[in-house]
Short mmCIF file of C-alpha atoms and ligand atoms in Angstrom, two decimals:
data_model
loop_
_atom_site.label_atom_id
_atom_site.label_comp_id
_atom_site.label_asym_id
_atom_site.label_seq_id
_atom_site.Cartn_x
_atom_site.Cartn_y
_atom_site.Cartn_z
CA MET A 274 -16.95 108.58 68.85
CA ASP A 275 -19.54 107.85 71.70
CA ALA A 276 -17.90 106.38 74.67
CA TYR A 277 -19.02 105.27 78.41
CA ALA A 278 -17.05 106.49 81.14
CA ALA A 279 -16.57 106.92 84.94
CA ILE A 280 -16.71 110.49 85.82
CA ILE A 281 -15.50 111.80 89.36
CA GLU A 282 -17.55 115.02 89.72
CA ARG A 283 -17.06 116.41 93.19
CA GLN A 284 -13.98 115.80 95.86
CA GLY A 285 -14.34 112.34 97.60
CA GLY A 286 -17.41 111.54 95.62
CA GLU A 287 -18.45 108.26 94.10
CA PHE A 288 -17.94 107.61 90.21
CA VAL A 289 -20.81 108.37 88.04
CA LEU A 290 -21.12 106.42 84.80
CA ASP A 291 -22.33 108.28 81.77
CA ASN A 292 -22.16 108.56 78.27
CA VAL A 293 -19.77 110.81 76.69
CA SER A 294 -18.18 112.05 73.43
CA ILE A 295 -14.56 111.39 72.58
CA GLU A 296 -12.67 113.44 69.83
CA ASP A 297 -10.50 111.97 67.03
CA PRO A 298 -6.80 111.55 67.57
CA ARG A 299 -4.96 114.66 67.01
CA ASP A 300 -1.20 114.93 65.66
CA GLY A 301 0.65 112.53 67.78
CA GLU A 302 -2.23 110.99 69.25
CA VAL A 303 -3.79 107.46 69.66
CA LEU A 304 -7.44 106.40 69.86
CA VAL A 305 -7.52 103.27 72.20
CA LYS A 306 -10.42 100.96 72.45
CA VAL A 307 -9.72 100.39 76.16
CA ALA A 308 -10.40 96.41 77.00
CA ALA A 309 -9.34 97.04 80.86
CA ALA A 310 -8.05 99.56 83.47
CA GLY A 311 -6.43 98.61 86.72
CA MET A 312 -7.33 101.01 89.80
CA CYS A 313 -4.42 102.76 91.34
CA HIS A 314 -4.05 104.55 94.71
CA THR A 315 -3.42 107.78 92.67
CA ASP A 316 -7.15 107.72 91.25
CA LEU A 317 -8.33 107.63 94.73
CA THR A 318 -5.79 110.50 95.94
CA VAL A 319 -6.81 112.59 92.96
CA ARG A 320 -10.73 112.12 93.74
CA ASP A 321 -9.73 113.11 97.23
CA GLN A 322 -7.93 116.36 95.74
CA TYR A 323 -4.48 115.51 97.41
CA TYR A 324 -3.48 116.49 93.77
CA PRO A 325 -5.14 119.62 91.85
CA THR A 326 -6.60 117.83 89.02
CA PRO A 327 -9.71 119.86 88.03
CA LEU A 328 -13.22 118.10 88.54
CA PRO A 329 -15.60 116.58 86.68
CA ALA A 330 -12.66 114.38 85.34
CA VAL A 331 -12.37 110.93 84.07
CA LEU A 332 -9.70 109.16 85.80
CA GLY A 333 -7.90 105.98 85.15
CA HIS A 334 -4.19 105.50 84.32
CA GLU A 335 -3.43 101.80 83.84
CA GLY A 336 -5.62 101.19 80.76
CA SER A 337 -5.06 98.56 78.24
CA GLY A 338 -6.60 97.60 74.96
CA VAL A 339 -6.36 97.83 70.94
CA VAL A 340 -5.20 100.68 69.08
CA GLU A 341 -8.30 101.84 66.97
CA LYS A 342 -7.13 105.19 65.08
CA VAL A 343 -4.04 107.25 64.88
CA GLY A 344 -3.62 110.73 64.44
CA ARG A 345 -0.71 112.25 62.14
CA GLY A 346 2.77 111.79 62.66
CA VAL A 347 2.21 108.41 64.85
CA THR A 348 4.72 106.01 63.68
CA THR A 349 5.25 103.40 66.67
CA VAL A 350 1.73 101.88 66.97
CA LYS A 351 -0.86 101.29 64.09
CA PRO A 352 -4.62 100.33 64.45
CA GLY A 353 -5.17 96.87 65.56
CA ASP A 354 -1.91 96.75 67.84
CA LYS A 355 -2.53 95.78 71.51
CA VAL A 356 -1.01 98.49 73.70
CA VAL A 357 -0.64 99.01 77.58
CA LEU A 358 -0.91 102.83 78.56
CA SER A 359 1.62 104.15 80.87
CA PHE A 360 2.32 107.82 82.21
CA SER A 361 2.92 110.65 79.59
CA TYR A 362 6.16 112.55 79.33
CA CYS A 363 7.27 115.08 76.82
CA GLY A 364 10.03 112.70 75.08
CA THR A 365 12.38 116.05 73.89
CA CYS A 366 13.70 117.20 77.21
CA PRO A 367 17.36 116.35 78.58
CA SER A 368 15.62 113.95 81.28
CA CYS A 369 13.58 112.15 78.58
CA LEU A 370 16.36 111.89 76.18
CA LYS A 371 18.65 110.38 78.73
CA GLY A 372 15.88 107.78 79.51
CA HIS A 373 14.64 109.45 82.77
CA GLN A 374 11.04 109.60 81.26
CA ALA A 375 9.66 109.11 84.83
CA TYR A 376 11.38 112.60 85.95
CA CYS A 377 10.58 114.71 83.07
CA PRO A 378 9.61 118.29 84.40
CA SER A 379 6.71 118.12 82.43
CA LEU A 380 5.18 114.85 84.14
CA PHE A 381 2.87 117.22 86.29
CA PRO A 382 1.20 119.13 83.60
CA LEU A 383 1.17 116.16 81.19
CA ASN A 384 -0.60 113.57 83.87
CA PHE A 385 -2.40 115.79 86.47
CA MET A 386 -3.86 118.96 85.07
CA GLY A 387 -6.77 117.14 83.33
CA ARG A 388 -5.98 118.99 79.80
CA ARG A 389 -3.75 118.86 76.81
CA LEU A 390 -1.04 121.36 77.16
CA ASP A 391 -2.94 123.75 74.92
CA GLY A 392 -5.95 123.71 77.39
CA SER A 393 -8.20 121.44 75.31
CA THR A 394 -9.79 118.24 76.41
CA PRO A 395 -10.86 115.31 73.99
CA ILE A 396 -13.88 114.67 76.33
CA THR A 397 -17.39 116.23 76.60
CA ARG A 398 -20.45 115.24 78.24
CA HIS A 399 -23.78 116.27 76.77
CA GLY A 400 -21.89 119.13 75.18
CA GLN A 401 -20.08 120.06 78.51
CA GLU A 402 -16.47 119.66 78.49
CA VAL A 403 -15.08 116.76 81.14
CA ASN A 404 -11.34 117.12 82.18
CA ALA A 405 -9.69 113.92 80.71
CA CYS A 406 -5.82 113.42 80.00
CA PHE A 407 -5.33 111.87 83.00
CA PHE A 408 -1.85 110.08 82.88
CA GLY A 409 -2.13 110.99 78.99
CA GLN A 410 -5.15 108.60 78.81
CA SER A 411 -8.05 108.86 81.24
CA SER A 412 -8.75 105.06 80.76
CA PHE A 413 -11.93 104.46 82.99
CA ALA A 414 -14.05 104.60 79.78
CA THR A 415 -14.56 102.46 76.73
CA TYR A 416 -12.49 104.79 74.78
CA SER A 417 -9.12 106.57 75.47
CA ILE A 418 -6.90 109.41 73.67
CA ALA A 419 -3.47 108.59 74.46
CA SER A 420 -0.31 109.79 73.25
CA GLU A 421 2.20 107.99 70.99
CA ASN A 422 4.99 108.36 73.95
CA ASN A 423 2.47 106.37 76.58
CA CYS A 424 1.35 103.75 74.52
CA VAL A 425 3.71 100.52 74.59
CA LYS A 426 2.89 97.66 72.05
CA VAL A 427 2.82 94.33 73.42
CA ALA A 428 2.63 91.05 71.46
CA ASP A 429 -0.35 90.16 69.47
CA ASP A 430 -1.24 87.09 71.77
CA ALA A 431 -0.90 89.13 75.06
CA GLN A 432 -3.62 88.77 77.52
CA ILE A 433 -4.53 92.17 76.97
CA GLU A 434 -7.06 92.85 80.22
CA LEU A 435 -4.73 91.63 82.47
CA LEU A 436 -1.77 93.88 81.67
CA GLY A 437 -2.98 97.82 82.50
CA PRO A 438 -1.31 97.47 85.94
CA LEU A 439 2.08 97.22 84.33
CA GLY A 440 1.62 100.93 83.20
CA CYS A 441 1.81 102.21 86.68
CA GLY A 442 1.36 100.47 90.06
CA ILE A 443 3.08 97.40 89.37
CA GLN A 444 5.68 98.92 87.27
CA THR A 445 6.17 101.40 90.12
CA GLY A 446 6.89 98.78 92.62
CA ALA A 447 8.99 96.47 90.73
CA GLY A 448 10.99 99.16 88.82
CA SER A 449 11.76 100.62 92.45
CA ILE A 450 13.83 97.51 93.02
CA LEU A 451 14.98 96.51 89.44
CA ASN A 452 15.64 100.05 88.03
CA ALA A 453 16.52 102.24 91.41
CA LEU A 454 17.57 100.21 94.50
CA CYS A 455 19.19 97.42 92.43
CA PRO A 456 19.98 95.22 95.21
CA GLU A 457 22.64 92.73 95.20
CA PRO A 458 22.04 89.08 95.02
CA GLY A 459 22.05 87.90 98.68
CA SER A 460 21.21 91.20 100.25
CA SER A 461 18.22 91.96 102.85
CA ILE A 462 15.59 94.19 102.21
CA ALA A 463 12.40 95.55 104.25
CA ILE A 464 9.14 96.92 102.19
CA PHE A 465 6.64 99.03 104.21
CA GLY A 466 3.37 98.74 102.96
CA VAL A 467 2.34 95.65 100.99
CA GLY A 468 -0.66 96.44 98.70
CA SER A 469 0.07 96.21 94.95
CA VAL A 470 3.12 98.34 95.06
CA GLY A 471 4.74 96.74 97.85
CA LEU A 472 3.94 93.19 96.48
CA SER A 473 5.38 94.02 93.13
CA ALA A 474 8.57 95.10 95.06
CA VAL A 475 8.55 91.57 96.95
CA MET A 476 8.29 89.61 93.77
CA ALA A 477 10.99 91.53 92.20
CA ALA A 478 13.12 91.59 95.09
CA LYS A 479 12.85 87.83 95.35
CA ALA A 480 13.61 87.74 91.33
CA SER A 481 16.67 89.93 92.45
CA GLY A 482 18.08 87.40 94.34
CA CYS A 483 17.40 89.18 97.88
CA LEU A 484 17.78 86.40 100.76
CA LYS A 485 15.80 88.36 103.33
CA ILE A 486 12.53 90.05 102.09
CA ILE A 487 10.69 91.28 105.19
CA ALA A 488 6.96 92.50 104.37
CA VAL A 489 5.68 94.99 107.07
CA ASP A 490 1.79 95.87 107.02
CA ARG A 491 -1.56 95.94 109.17
CA ASN A 492 -3.49 93.64 107.13
CA ALA A 493 -2.95 89.96 107.50
CA GLY A 494 -4.26 88.87 104.18
CA ARG A 495 -1.55 91.09 102.58
CA LEU A 496 1.30 89.69 104.65
CA GLU A 497 0.17 86.00 103.83
CA LEU A 498 0.24 86.92 100.16
CA ALA A 499 3.76 88.70 100.66
CA ARG A 500 4.95 85.36 102.05
CA GLU A 501 3.45 83.39 98.79
CA LEU A 502 5.16 85.81 96.60
CA GLY A 503 8.40 85.63 98.02
CA ALA A 504 8.67 87.65 101.60
CA THR A 505 10.93 85.44 103.86
CA ASP A 506 9.61 87.35 107.02
CA VAL A 507 6.39 89.27 107.63
CA ILE A 508 5.77 91.89 110.39
CA ASP A 509 2.26 92.82 111.58
CA ALA A 510 2.89 96.33 112.45
CA ASN A 511 -0.37 96.41 114.54
CA THR A 512 1.41 94.32 117.12
CA VAL A 513 5.08 94.78 116.58
CA ASN A 514 7.37 97.73 116.36
CA ALA A 515 8.56 97.07 112.65
CA GLN A 516 12.11 98.92 112.93
CA GLU A 517 13.13 97.31 116.18
CA ALA A 518 11.92 93.75 114.63
CA ILE A 519 14.14 94.26 111.15
CA VAL A 520 16.99 95.69 113.26
CA ALA A 521 16.94 92.32 115.40
CA MET A 522 16.56 90.14 112.36
CA THR A 523 18.93 91.43 110.13
CA GLY A 524 21.64 91.86 113.07
CA GLY A 525 22.12 95.58 112.92
CA GLY A 526 19.67 96.92 110.09
CA ALA A 527 18.52 95.93 106.28
CA ASP A 528 20.59 96.74 103.60
CA TYR A 529 17.79 98.28 101.56
CA ALA A 530 14.13 99.74 102.79
CA MET A 531 11.27 100.85 100.94
CA ASP A 532 8.32 102.99 101.74
CA THR A 533 5.26 102.43 99.75
CA THR A 534 2.83 104.25 102.44
CA ALA A 535 3.55 107.81 102.21
CA ILE A 536 3.24 108.18 105.91
CA PRO A 537 5.93 110.31 107.44
CA ALA A 538 6.25 108.30 110.50
CA VAL A 539 6.53 104.87 108.65
CA LEU A 540 9.14 106.42 106.00
CA ARG A 541 10.95 107.50 109.13
CA SER A 542 10.95 104.15 110.34
CA ALA A 543 12.02 102.47 106.98
CA VAL A 544 15.28 104.88 106.81
CA ASP A 545 15.88 103.90 110.48
CA SER A 546 15.87 100.12 109.76
CA THR A 547 18.51 100.08 107.52
CA HIS A 548 22.17 99.78 108.79
CA ASN A 549 25.16 102.09 108.01
CA MET A 550 25.26 102.79 104.44
CA GLY A 551 21.80 101.33 103.54
CA GLU A 552 19.51 102.82 101.09
CA THR A 553 15.60 103.71 101.41
CA ALA A 554 13.58 104.38 98.31
CA VAL A 555 10.41 106.74 99.19
CA VAL A 556 7.60 105.64 96.33
CA GLY A 557 4.16 106.59 97.88
CA GLY A 558 2.56 109.87 96.81
CA ALA A 559 1.53 111.95 99.71
CA GLN A 560 -0.38 115.10 99.68
CA LEU A 561 1.15 117.82 98.30
CA GLY A 562 3.37 119.93 101.12
CA THR A 563 3.74 116.69 103.39
CA GLU A 564 6.96 117.20 105.19
CA PHE A 565 9.00 114.37 107.10
CA SER A 566 12.02 114.64 109.55
CA LEU A 567 15.27 112.54 110.05
CA ASP A 568 18.02 112.03 112.36
CA MET A 569 20.95 114.04 110.74
CA ASN A 570 23.64 111.87 112.72
CA ASN A 571 21.88 108.80 111.67
CA MET A 572 22.24 109.98 108.03
CA LEU A 573 25.73 110.56 108.51
CA PHE A 574 26.63 107.02 108.59
CA GLY A 575 26.36 106.67 105.03
CA ARG A 576 22.56 106.36 104.75
CA LYS A 577 20.98 107.14 101.46
CA LEU A 578 17.14 108.15 100.84
CA ARG A 579 16.08 108.46 97.09
CA GLY A 580 12.67 109.56 95.70
CA VAL A 581 11.23 106.99 92.80
CA VAL A 582 8.62 107.89 90.40
CA GLU A 583 7.10 105.20 88.44
CA GLY A 584 9.87 102.55 89.25
CA SER A 585 12.43 105.00 87.23
CA SER A 586 11.31 103.02 84.31
CA THR A 587 11.14 103.76 80.61
CA PRO A 588 7.85 102.07 79.72
CA GLN A 589 8.70 100.73 76.52
CA VAL A 590 11.56 98.81 77.71
CA PHE A 591 10.14 98.17 81.17
CA ILE A 592 6.94 96.77 80.56
CA PRO A 593 7.78 94.21 78.19
CA GLN A 594 10.69 93.21 80.56
CA LEU A 595 7.99 92.68 83.10
CA ILE A 596 5.87 90.51 80.73
CA ALA A 597 8.65 88.25 79.77
CA MET A 598 9.55 87.65 83.64
CA GLN A 599 5.64 86.69 84.30
CA LYS A 600 5.81 84.07 81.19
CA ALA A 601 9.03 82.74 82.83
CA GLY A 602 7.07 82.32 86.34
CA LEU A 603 9.47 85.17 87.93
CA PHE A 604 6.83 87.66 88.25
CA PRO A 605 3.37 85.99 88.98
CA PHE A 606 1.63 89.51 89.06
CA GLU A 607 -1.49 88.11 88.16
CA LYS A 608 -2.01 86.72 91.68
CA LEU A 609 -2.70 90.67 92.81
CA CYS A 610 -5.42 91.33 90.46
CA THR A 611 -9.31 90.75 90.66
CA PHE A 612 -11.58 91.92 87.86
CA TYR A 613 -14.68 94.00 87.94
CA ASP A 614 -16.96 95.16 85.22
CA LEU A 615 -16.48 98.83 84.52
CA ASP A 616 -20.21 99.36 86.11
CA GLN A 617 -18.86 98.02 89.39
CA ILE A 618 -16.34 100.81 89.89
CA ASN A 619 -17.71 101.80 93.28
CA GLN A 620 -17.50 98.32 94.35
CA ALA A 621 -14.07 98.03 93.47
CA VAL A 622 -13.27 101.20 95.33
CA GLU A 623 -14.77 99.75 98.51
CA ASP A 624 -13.16 96.48 98.17
CA THR A 625 -9.82 98.51 97.58
CA GLU A 626 -10.20 101.01 100.32
CA LYS A 627 -12.43 99.39 103.23
CA THR A 628 -12.17 95.70 103.18
CA GLY A 629 -8.88 95.51 101.51
CA LYS A 630 -10.51 92.35 99.44
CA ALA A 631 -8.98 93.60 96.14
CA ILE A 632 -5.13 94.28 95.93
CA LYS A 633 -5.39 95.42 92.18
CA ALA A 634 -8.93 96.12 91.26
CA ILE A 635 -8.94 95.69 87.29
CA LEU A 636 -11.88 97.16 85.45
CA LYS A 637 -13.43 95.59 82.20
CA MET A 638 -14.72 97.75 79.75
ZN1 ZN B 998 10.63 115.26 79.09
ZN1 ZN B 999 -0.67 104.86 89.60
#
């Protein structure tokens, strides 16, 4: 199958657009005609080789589209179905069987190693192999080979071009609140970093009935949007000590905190801005080997810190739930999204990274 893809050829480089060839789906695989794919921070950290995904590679891991063809043994989707592509997991290990797919021990090889587990890749360019299978999809392309496990079927009338980001960034932010921290109605939460993940958390915190939702960031535009989406208080970390301000405005510390920045000092502030027995979620992906420190005596007072991958979600359960919440007006994630054509992918990178103009860029194929 001839396709067109955006390829990262070297560390830190721009996306290069080129014609590629994509194999037919093998057993358990699904060929998807990609409608659109969101750009997530992890695409850019892999471009920068924070994670050792081999290059050249087709990235993209928030794809959505229509099933074109299925391999042998695929039973849950069929040609013509609209699907959102999420992360890949094995489906058979104890974590997956217990519904904790985001903590599957095969998560890293399945999502980051650029190959199927047998070492093959479905994409070639002018006869040369290109690394693919990124998050089981490599969806910065007009066609994608996914596995049945990471296809989430959605309704036939779904607005498919908008839904790709539910597969990673938006599910990560919302799930950290709705599946992991589970704040009680009336509780307080501080969210450090309000890009697409943090803003999704703000909306989910509001939907959960949190009464004090404090957004912390250095970008005035994002803080304004956080307020529009449900933040009751915003803190500009350029000028204010966020930790002191949160402790003051909550009368001793927030019930919950969340760090999306992956900056060790910010994570430390998030934990230190919770009160005794407060719980903090670490959500951002830092460079491999990054360490951080905490005050042991401060932790002694019942504070909890937990890591959360992909919002601790089972995509086939959680993504339809988020779509239903959006329909009901409880989760207006479309306000985060800006559309680009695939050919404008490097512009989308610049608007995401440099100017912050785009919070969630979505590339239309
Ligand atoms: Zn597994
Ligand atoms: Zn992502």
